[in-house]
mmCIF file of C-alpha atoms in Angstrom:
data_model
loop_
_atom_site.group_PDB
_atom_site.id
_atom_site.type_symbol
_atom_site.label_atom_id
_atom_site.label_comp_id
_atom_site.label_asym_id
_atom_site.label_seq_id
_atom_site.Cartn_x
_atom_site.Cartn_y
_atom_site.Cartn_z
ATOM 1 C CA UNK A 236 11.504 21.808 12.486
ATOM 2 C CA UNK A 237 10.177 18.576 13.805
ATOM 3 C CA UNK A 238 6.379 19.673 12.835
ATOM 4 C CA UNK A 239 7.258 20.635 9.388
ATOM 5 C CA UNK A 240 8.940 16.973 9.238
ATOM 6 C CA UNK A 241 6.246 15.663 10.070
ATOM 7 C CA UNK A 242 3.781 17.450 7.948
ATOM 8 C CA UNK A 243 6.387 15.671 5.060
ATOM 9 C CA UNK A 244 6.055 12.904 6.083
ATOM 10 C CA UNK A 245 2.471 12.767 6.013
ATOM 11 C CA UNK A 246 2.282 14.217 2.522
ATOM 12 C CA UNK A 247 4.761 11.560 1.584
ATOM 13 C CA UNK A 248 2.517 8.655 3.055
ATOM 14 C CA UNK A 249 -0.296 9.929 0.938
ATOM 15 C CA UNK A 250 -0.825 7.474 -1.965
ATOM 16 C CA UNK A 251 -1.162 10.044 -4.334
ATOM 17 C CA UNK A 252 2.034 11.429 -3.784
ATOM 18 C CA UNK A 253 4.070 8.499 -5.448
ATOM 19 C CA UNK A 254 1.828 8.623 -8.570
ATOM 20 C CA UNK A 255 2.040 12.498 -8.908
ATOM 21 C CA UNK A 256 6.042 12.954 -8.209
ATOM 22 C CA UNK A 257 5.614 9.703 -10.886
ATOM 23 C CA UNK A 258 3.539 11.792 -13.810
ATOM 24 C CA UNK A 259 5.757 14.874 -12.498
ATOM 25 C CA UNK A 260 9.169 12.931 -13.600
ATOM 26 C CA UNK A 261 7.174 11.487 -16.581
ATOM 27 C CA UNK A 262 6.597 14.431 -17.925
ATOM 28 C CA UNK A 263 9.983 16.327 -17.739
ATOM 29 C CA UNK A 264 11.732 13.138 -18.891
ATOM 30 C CA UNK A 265 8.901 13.623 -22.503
ATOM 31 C CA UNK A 266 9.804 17.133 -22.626
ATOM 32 C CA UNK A 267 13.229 16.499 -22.641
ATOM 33 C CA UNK A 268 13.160 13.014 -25.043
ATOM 34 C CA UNK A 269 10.902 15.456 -27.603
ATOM 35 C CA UNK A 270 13.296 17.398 -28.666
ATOM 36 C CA UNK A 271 16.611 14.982 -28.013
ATOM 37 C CA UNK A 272 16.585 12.336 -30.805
ATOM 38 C CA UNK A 273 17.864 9.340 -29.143
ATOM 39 C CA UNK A 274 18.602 7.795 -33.307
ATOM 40 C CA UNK A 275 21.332 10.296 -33.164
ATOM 41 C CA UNK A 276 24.674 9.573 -30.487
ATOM 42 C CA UNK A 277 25.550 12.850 -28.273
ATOM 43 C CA UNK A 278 22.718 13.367 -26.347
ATOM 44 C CA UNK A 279 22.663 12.864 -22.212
ATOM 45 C CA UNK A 280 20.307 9.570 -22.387
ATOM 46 C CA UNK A 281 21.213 6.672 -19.894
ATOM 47 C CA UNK A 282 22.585 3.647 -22.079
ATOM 48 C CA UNK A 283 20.977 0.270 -20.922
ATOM 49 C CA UNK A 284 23.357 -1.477 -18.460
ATOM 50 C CA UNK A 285 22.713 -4.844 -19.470
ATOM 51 C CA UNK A 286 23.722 -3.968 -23.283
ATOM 52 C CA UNK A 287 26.595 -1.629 -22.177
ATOM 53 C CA UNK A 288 27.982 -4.955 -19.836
ATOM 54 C CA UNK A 289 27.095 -7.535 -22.827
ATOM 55 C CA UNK A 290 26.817 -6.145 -26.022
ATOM 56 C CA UNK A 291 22.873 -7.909 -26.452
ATOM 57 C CA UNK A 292 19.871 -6.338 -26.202
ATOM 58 C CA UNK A 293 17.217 -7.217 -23.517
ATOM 59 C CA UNK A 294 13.774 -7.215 -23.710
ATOM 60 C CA UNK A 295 13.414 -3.476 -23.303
ATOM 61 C CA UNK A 296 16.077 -1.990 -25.491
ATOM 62 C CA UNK A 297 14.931 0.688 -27.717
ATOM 63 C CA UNK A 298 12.470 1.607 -25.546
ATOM 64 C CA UNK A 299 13.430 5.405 -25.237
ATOM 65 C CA UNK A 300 13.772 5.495 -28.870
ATOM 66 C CA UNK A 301 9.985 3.809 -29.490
ATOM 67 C CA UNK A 302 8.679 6.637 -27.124
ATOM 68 C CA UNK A 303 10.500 9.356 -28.960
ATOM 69 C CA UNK A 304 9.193 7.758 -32.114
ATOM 70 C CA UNK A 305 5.808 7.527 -30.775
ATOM 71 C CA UNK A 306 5.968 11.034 -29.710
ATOM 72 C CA UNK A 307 6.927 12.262 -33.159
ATOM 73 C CA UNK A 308 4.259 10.494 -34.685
ATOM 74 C CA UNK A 309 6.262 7.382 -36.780
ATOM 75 C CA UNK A 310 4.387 4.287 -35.915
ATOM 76 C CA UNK A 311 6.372 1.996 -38.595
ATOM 77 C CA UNK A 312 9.720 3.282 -36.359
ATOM 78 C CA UNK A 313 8.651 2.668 -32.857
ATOM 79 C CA UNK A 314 7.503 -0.904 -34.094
ATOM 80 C CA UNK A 315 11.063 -1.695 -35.480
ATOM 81 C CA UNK A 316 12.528 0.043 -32.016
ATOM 82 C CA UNK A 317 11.022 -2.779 -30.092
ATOM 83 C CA UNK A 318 7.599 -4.612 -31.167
ATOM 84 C CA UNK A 319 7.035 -6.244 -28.078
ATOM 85 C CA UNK A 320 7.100 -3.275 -25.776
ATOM 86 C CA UNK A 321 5.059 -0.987 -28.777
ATOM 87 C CA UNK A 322 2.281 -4.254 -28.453
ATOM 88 C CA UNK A 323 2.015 -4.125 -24.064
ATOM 89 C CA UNK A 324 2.174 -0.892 -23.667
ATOM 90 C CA UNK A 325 -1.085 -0.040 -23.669
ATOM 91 C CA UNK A 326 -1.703 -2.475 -20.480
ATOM 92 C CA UNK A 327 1.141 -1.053 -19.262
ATOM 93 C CA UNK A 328 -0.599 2.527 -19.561
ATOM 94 C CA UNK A 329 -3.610 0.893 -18.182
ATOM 95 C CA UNK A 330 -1.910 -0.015 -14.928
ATOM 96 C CA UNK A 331 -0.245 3.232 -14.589
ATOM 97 C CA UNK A 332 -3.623 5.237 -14.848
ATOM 98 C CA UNK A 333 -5.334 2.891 -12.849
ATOM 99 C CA UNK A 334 -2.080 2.870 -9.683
ATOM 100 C CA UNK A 335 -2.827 7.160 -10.989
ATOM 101 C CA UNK A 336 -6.541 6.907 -10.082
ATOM 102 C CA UNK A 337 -6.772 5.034 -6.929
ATOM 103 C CA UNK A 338 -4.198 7.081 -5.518
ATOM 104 C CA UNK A 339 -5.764 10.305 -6.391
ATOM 105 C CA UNK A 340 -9.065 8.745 -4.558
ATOM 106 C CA UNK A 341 -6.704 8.364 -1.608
ATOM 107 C CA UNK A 342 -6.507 4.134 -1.870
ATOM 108 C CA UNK A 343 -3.399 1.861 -2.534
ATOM 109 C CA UNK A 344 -3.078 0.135 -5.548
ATOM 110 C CA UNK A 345 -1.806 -2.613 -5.695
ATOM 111 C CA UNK A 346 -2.000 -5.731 -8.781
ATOM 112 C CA UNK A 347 -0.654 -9.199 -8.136
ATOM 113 C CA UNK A 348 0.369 -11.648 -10.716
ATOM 114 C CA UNK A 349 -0.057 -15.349 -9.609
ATOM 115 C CA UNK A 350 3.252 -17.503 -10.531
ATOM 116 C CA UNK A 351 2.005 -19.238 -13.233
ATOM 117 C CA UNK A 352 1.400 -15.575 -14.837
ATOM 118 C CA UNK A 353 4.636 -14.505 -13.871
ATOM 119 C CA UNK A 354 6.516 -16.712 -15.281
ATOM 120 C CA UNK A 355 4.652 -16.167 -18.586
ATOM 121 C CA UNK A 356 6.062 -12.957 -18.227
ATOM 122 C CA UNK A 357 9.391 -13.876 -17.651
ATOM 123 C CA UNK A 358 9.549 -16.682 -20.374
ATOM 124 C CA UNK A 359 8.047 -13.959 -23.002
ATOM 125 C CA UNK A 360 10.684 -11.674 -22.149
ATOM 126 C CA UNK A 361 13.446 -14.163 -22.502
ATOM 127 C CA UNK A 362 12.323 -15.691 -25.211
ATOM 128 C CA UNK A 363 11.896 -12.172 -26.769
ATOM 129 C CA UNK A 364 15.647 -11.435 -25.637
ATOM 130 C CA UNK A 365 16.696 -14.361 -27.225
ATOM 131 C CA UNK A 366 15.318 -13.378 -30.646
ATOM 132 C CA UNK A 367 16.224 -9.833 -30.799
ATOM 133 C CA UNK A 368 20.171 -11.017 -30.228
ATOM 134 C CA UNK A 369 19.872 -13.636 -33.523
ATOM 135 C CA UNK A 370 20.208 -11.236 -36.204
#
């Protein structure tokens, strides 16, 4: 018992591991999200906690339904869902392949942000909070 413990925990030390039980729950979530339309109310989708306490929409609301969009092929729809997410996620993508690649090569990934960057970050996502909730 103690070996085979061990053995886990070396597997789960591995930095491949987090990327590949990452992709793993990736792809079950997009096999489930194809054929669940998140447009339509019913289906077992987690509702954002910040809208469900508030009532406003933060930065990443509509998110699941741009990917389902996206995944169907409607372009025009996942830009309405949420244009600012739709416009970074390709970095986004870019990070997660890159955090994918190094940790298949058996190295740690890991990207910084200096504070000045950051807090671009943060100011475009409140300022993009702030404009969804206008209308």
């Amino acid at each position: 018992m103690a070996e085979a413990l061990t053995r886990l925990r070396a597997v789960a030390g591995r930095p491949a591991t987090a990327s590949l039980a990452s992709a793993a729950a990736g792809i079950s979530a997009a096999v489930y999200l194809y054929g669940t339309n998140p447009h339509q109310p019913g289906h077992w989708l987690p509702r954002c906690p910040f809208n469900w306490v508030t009532g406003l929409y933060c930065p990443a609301c509509g998110g699941t339904r741009m990917v389902y969009d996206l995944m169907h092929g409607d372009l025009s729809a996942a830009f309405h869902d949420n244009m600012l997410l739709l416009i970074v996620s390709p970095a986004g993508l870019f990070l997660y392949l890159r955090w994918f690649a190094e940790g298949l090569q058996g190295r740690v990934f890991r990207p910084t942000l200096k504070p000045r960057a950051q807090a671009v970050v943060l100011g475009i996502a409140v300022l993009w909070a702030v404009v969804r909730n206008l209308h």
